[in-house]
Short mmCIF file of C-alpha atoms in Angstrom, two decimals:
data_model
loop_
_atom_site.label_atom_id
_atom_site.label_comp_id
_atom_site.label_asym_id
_atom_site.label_seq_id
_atom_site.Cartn_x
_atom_site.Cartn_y
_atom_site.Cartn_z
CA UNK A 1 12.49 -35.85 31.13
CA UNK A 2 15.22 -35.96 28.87
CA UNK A 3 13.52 -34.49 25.56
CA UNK A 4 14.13 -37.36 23.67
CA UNK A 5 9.93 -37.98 22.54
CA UNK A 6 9.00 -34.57 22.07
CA UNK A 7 11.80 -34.43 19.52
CA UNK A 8 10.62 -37.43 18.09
CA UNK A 9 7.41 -35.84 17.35
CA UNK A 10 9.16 -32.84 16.10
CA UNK A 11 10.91 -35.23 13.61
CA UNK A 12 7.15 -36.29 12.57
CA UNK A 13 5.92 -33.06 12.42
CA UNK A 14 8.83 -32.16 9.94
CA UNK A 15 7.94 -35.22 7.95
CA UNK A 16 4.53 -33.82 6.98
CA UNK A 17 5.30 -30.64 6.30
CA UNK A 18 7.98 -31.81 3.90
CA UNK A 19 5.76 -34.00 2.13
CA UNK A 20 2.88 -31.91 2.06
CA UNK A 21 5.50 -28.94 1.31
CA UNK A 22 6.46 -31.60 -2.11
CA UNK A 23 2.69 -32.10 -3.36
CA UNK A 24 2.30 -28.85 -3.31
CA UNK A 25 5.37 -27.89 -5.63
CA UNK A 26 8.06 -27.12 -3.06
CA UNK A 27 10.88 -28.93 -1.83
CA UNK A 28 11.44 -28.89 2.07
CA UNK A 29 15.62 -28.02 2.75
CA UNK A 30 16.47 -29.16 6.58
CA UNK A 31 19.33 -27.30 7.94
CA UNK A 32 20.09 -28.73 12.06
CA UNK A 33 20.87 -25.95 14.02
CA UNK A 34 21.91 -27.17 17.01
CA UNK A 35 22.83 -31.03 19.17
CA UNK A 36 20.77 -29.18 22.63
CA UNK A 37 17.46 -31.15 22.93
CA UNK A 38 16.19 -28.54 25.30
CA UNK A 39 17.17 -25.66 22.77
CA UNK A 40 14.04 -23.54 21.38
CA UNK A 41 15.15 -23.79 17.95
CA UNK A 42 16.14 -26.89 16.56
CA UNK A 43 16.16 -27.02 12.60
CA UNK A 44 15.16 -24.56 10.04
CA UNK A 45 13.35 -25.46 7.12
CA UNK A 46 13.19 -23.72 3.81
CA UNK A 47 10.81 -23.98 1.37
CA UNK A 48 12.38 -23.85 -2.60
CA UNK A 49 9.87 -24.10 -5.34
CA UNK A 50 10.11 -27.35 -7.25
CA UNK A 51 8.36 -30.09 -9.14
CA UNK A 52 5.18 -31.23 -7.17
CA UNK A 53 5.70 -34.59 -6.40
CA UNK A 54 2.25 -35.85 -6.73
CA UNK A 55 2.55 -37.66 -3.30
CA UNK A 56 -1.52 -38.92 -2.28
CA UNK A 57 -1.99 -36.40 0.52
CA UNK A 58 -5.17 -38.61 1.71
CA UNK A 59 -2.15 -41.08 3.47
CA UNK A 60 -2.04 -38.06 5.49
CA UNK A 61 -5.68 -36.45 6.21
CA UNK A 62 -6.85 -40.24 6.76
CA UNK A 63 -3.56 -41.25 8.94
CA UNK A 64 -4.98 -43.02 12.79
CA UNK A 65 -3.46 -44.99 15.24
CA UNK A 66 -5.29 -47.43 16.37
CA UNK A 67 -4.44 -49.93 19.39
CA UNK A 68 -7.32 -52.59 19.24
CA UNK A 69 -8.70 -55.56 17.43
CA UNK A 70 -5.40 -56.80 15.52
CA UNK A 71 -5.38 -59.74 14.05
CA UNK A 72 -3.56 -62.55 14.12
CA UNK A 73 -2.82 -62.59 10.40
CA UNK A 74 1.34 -63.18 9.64
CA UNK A 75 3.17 -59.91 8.31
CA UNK A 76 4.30 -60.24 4.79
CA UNK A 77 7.75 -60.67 3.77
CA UNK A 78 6.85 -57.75 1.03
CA UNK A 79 4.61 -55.54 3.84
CA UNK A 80 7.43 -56.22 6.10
CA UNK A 81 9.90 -54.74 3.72
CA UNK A 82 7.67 -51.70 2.92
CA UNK A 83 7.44 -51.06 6.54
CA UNK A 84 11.41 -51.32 6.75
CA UNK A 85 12.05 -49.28 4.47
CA UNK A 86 11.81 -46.01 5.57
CA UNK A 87 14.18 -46.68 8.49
CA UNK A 88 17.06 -47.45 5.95
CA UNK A 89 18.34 -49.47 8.21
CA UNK A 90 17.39 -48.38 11.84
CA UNK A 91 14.82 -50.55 12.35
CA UNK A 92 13.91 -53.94 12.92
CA UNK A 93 11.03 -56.51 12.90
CA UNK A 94 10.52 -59.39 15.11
CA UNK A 95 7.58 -62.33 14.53
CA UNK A 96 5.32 -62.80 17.64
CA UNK A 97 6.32 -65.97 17.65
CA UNK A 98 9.97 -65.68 17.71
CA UNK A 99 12.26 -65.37 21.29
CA UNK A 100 12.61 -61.14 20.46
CA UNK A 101 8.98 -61.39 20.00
CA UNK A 102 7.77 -63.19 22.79
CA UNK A 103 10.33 -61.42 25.23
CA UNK A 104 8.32 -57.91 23.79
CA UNK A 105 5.38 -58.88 24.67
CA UNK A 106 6.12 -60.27 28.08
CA UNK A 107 7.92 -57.16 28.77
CA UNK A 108 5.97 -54.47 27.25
CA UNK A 109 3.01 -55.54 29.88
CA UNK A 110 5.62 -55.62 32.46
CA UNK A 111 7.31 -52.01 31.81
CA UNK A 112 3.24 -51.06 31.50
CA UNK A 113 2.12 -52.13 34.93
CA UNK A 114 5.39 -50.38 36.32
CA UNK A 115 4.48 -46.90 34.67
CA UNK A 116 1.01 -47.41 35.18
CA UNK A 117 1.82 -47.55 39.11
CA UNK A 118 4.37 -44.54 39.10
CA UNK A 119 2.45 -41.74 40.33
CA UNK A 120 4.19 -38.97 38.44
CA UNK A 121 3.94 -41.15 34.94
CA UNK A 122 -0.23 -41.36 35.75
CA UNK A 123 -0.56 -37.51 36.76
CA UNK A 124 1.13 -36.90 33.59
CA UNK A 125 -1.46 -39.25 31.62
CA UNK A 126 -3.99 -37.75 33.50
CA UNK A 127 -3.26 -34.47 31.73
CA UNK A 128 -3.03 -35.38 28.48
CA UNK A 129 -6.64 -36.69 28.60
CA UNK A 130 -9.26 -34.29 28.03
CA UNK A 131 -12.61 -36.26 28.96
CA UNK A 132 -14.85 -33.20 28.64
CA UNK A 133 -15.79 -32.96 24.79
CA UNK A 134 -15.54 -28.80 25.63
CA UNK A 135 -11.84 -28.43 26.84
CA UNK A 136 -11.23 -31.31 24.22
CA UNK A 137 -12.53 -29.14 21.43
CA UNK A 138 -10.73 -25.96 23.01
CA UNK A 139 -7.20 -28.12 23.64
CA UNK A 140 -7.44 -29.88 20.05
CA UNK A 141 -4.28 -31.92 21.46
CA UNK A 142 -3.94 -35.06 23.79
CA UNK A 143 -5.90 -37.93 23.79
CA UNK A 144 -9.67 -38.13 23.92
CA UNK A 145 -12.34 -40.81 24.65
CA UNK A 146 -12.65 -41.20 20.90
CA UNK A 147 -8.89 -41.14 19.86
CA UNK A 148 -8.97 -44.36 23.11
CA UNK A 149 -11.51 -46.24 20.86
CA UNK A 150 -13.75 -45.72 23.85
CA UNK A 151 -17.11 -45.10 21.87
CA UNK A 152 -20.98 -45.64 22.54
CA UNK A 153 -22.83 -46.07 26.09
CA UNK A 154 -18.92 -46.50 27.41
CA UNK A 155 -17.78 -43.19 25.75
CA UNK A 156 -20.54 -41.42 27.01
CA UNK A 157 -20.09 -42.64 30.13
CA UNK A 158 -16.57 -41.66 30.58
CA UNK A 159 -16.93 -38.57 28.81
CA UNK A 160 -19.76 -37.58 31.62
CA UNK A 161 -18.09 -39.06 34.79
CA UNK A 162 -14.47 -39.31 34.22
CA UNK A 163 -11.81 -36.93 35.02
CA UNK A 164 -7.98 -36.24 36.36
CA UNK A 165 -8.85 -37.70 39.62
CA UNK A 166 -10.05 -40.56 38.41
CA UNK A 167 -7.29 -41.30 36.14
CA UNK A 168 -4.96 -41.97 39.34
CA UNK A 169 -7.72 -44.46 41.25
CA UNK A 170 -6.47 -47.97 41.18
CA UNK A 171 -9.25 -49.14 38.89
CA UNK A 172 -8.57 -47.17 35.76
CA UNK A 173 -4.68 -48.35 36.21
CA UNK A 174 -5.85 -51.75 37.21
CA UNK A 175 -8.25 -51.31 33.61
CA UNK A 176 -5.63 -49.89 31.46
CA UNK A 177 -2.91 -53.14 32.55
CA UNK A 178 -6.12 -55.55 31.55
CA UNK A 179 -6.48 -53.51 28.19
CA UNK A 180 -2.69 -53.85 27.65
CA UNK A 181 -2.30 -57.61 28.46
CA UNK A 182 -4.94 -58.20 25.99
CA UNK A 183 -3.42 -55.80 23.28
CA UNK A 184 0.01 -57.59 23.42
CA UNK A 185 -1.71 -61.18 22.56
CA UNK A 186 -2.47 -59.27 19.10
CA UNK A 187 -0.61 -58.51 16.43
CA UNK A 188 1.29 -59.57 13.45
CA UNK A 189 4.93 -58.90 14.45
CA UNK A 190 6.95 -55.72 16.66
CA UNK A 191 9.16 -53.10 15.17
CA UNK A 192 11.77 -51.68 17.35
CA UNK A 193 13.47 -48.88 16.05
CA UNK A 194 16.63 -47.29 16.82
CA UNK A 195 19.20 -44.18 16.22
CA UNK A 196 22.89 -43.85 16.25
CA UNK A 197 22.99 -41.43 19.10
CA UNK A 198 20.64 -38.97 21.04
CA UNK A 199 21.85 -35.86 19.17
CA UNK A 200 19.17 -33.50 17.63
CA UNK A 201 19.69 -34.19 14.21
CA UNK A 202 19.51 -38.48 15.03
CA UNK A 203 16.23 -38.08 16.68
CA UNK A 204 14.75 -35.80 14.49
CA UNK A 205 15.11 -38.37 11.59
CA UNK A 206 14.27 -41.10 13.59
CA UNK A 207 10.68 -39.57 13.56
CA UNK A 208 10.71 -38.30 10.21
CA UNK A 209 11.41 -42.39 9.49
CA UNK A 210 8.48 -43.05 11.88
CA UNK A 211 6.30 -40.62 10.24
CA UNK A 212 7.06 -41.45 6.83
CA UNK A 213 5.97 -45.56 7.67
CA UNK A 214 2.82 -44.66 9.50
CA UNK A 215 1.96 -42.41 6.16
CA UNK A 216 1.69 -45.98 4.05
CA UNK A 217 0.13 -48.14 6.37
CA UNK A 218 -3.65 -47.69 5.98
CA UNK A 219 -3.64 -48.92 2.59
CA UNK A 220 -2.01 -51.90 3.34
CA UNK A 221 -4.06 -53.05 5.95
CA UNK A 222 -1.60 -52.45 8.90
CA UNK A 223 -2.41 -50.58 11.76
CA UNK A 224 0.70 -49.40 14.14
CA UNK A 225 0.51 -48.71 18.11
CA UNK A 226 3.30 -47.46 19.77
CA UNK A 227 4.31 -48.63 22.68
CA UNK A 228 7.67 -47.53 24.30
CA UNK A 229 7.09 -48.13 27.87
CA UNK A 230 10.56 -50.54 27.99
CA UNK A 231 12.29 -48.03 26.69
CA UNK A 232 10.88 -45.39 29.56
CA UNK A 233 11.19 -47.79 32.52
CA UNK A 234 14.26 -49.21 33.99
CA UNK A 235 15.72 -52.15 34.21
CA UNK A 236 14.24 -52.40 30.60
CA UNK A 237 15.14 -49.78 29.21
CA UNK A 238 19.10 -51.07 29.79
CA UNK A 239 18.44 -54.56 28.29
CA UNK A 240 16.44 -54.06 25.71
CA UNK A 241 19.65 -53.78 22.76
CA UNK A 242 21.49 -56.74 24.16
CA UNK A 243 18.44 -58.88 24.47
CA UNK A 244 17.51 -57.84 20.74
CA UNK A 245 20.35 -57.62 19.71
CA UNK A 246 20.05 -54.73 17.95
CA UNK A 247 22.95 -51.85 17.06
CA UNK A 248 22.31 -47.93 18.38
CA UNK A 249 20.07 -46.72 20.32
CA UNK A 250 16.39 -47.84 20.71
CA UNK A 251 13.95 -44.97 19.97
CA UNK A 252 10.55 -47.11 19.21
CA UNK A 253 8.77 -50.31 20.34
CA UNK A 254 5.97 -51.06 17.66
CA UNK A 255 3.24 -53.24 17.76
CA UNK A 256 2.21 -54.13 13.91
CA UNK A 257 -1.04 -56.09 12.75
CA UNK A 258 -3.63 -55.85 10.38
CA UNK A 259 -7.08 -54.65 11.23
CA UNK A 260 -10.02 -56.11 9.76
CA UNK A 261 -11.83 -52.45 10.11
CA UNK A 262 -9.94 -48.81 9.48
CA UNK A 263 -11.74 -46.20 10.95
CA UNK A 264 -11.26 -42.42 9.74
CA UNK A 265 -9.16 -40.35 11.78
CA UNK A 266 -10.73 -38.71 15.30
CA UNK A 267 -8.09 -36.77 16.38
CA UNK A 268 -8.38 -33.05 16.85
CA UNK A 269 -6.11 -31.56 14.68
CA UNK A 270 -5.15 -27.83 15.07
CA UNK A 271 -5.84 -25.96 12.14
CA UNK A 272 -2.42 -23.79 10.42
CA UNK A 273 -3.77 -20.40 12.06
CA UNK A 274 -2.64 -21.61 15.61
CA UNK A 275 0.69 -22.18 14.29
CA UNK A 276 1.31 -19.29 12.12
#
């Protein structure tokens, strides 16, 4: 309601385009045109011909998110770093082991279950999901069986019987809370990342940061799932920096663990034509 994610993701977007923008012999110059989150124009980005940067564009075409079947497997102190780094700073990782890390976990199911009950949260889920593999292909956007790691006899299943309506019964919520308490037992550590304030420019590069980990993660092994209910939900989303103790303003709750298996991407992407 406030903004905040979709500029996140604007951040992200910005990240590719720059790198892609370098590869291809240009460097990407960000001027911030305004601090209104709700403004239609928020940055302008040139393009200045330069150098290409010989940056391995398959971290991008292969990029996925995937949310099940992490390992148990300790994070690194040298993966660690390289996830870090990006952040320069504004970020910060917690073992699953540790009191930060055990008080994410509890807490990420807990913010879950509240969400997962708030009816205007679902309908908005509900949305986003295109079970038919027709308005899927038409949307290219949102989530999709596939991009749920809901594949097979199940995927068909869903695919053929599921829809808005029965997004909000209680046994998909009651489904997705099972799925989560089992996905917070996994994992190799949780990143929680912040900014200095909610102004355009701050959240902007706080998902330019984001974007710019997820782009190196694949070939380390490391998968990434996002998952920011605490920050959505109250109380939570008020305790969450002096429980951490952490310094700004909390933009992203990780989940981090290596994956035995790294499928190729399944999301529909939308080619350049629909944007330009």
């Amino acid at each position: 309601p406030d903004n905040r994610e979709p500029v996140l993701s604007m951040g992200a977007f910005m990240e590719n385009l720059a790198t892609a923008a370098g590869a291809m012999g240009y460097e990407a110059v960000v001027d911030f045109l305004t601090d209104d989150r709700f403004a239609y124009e928020l940055a302008e980005i040139r393009l200045a011909e330069a150098d290409p940067t010989g940056y391995p564009m398959e971290r991008m075409t292969r990029r996925r998110t995937l949310r099940k079947d992490y390992s148990q497997q300790p994070i690194t102190p040298a993966h660690r770093n390289a996830l870090l780094e990006p952040f320069q700073g504004q970020a910060h990782f917690f073992a699953p082991e540790s009191e930060e890390g055990l008080y994410l976990r509890e807490n990420t199911l807990a913010a879950f279950r509240q969400q997962s009950w708030r009816d205007d949260a679902q309908a908005e889920l509900a949305h986003w999901i295109h079970f038919d593999s027709d308005e899927a292909e038409k949307a290219r956007s949102g989530l999709t069986t596939e991009t749920m790691e809901i594949t097979g006899i199940a995927g068909w299943f869903v695919r053929t019987f599921y829809d808005e309506e029965k997004v909000m019964s209680d046994g998909f919520r009651k489904k997705g809370i099972k799925d989560v308490a089992e996905q917070v037992d996994q994992g190799g550590g949780w990143m929680v990342s912040t900014a200095p304030d909610l102004t355009v420019p701050a959240l902007l590069t706080a998902g330019r940061q984001l974007q710019a980990m997820l782009l190196r993660i694949r070939e380390m092994g490391i998968a990434v799932h996002p998952m920011t209910q605490m920050i959505q939900e109250s109380p939570w989303k008020h305790q969450v920096v002096p429980t951490l103790g952490v310094e700004g303003i909390p933009q992203l709750i990780l989940r981090i663990g290596h994956v035995d298996s790294y499928p190729e991407p399944v999301s529909l992407r939308r080619p350049v034509e629909a944007f330009v």
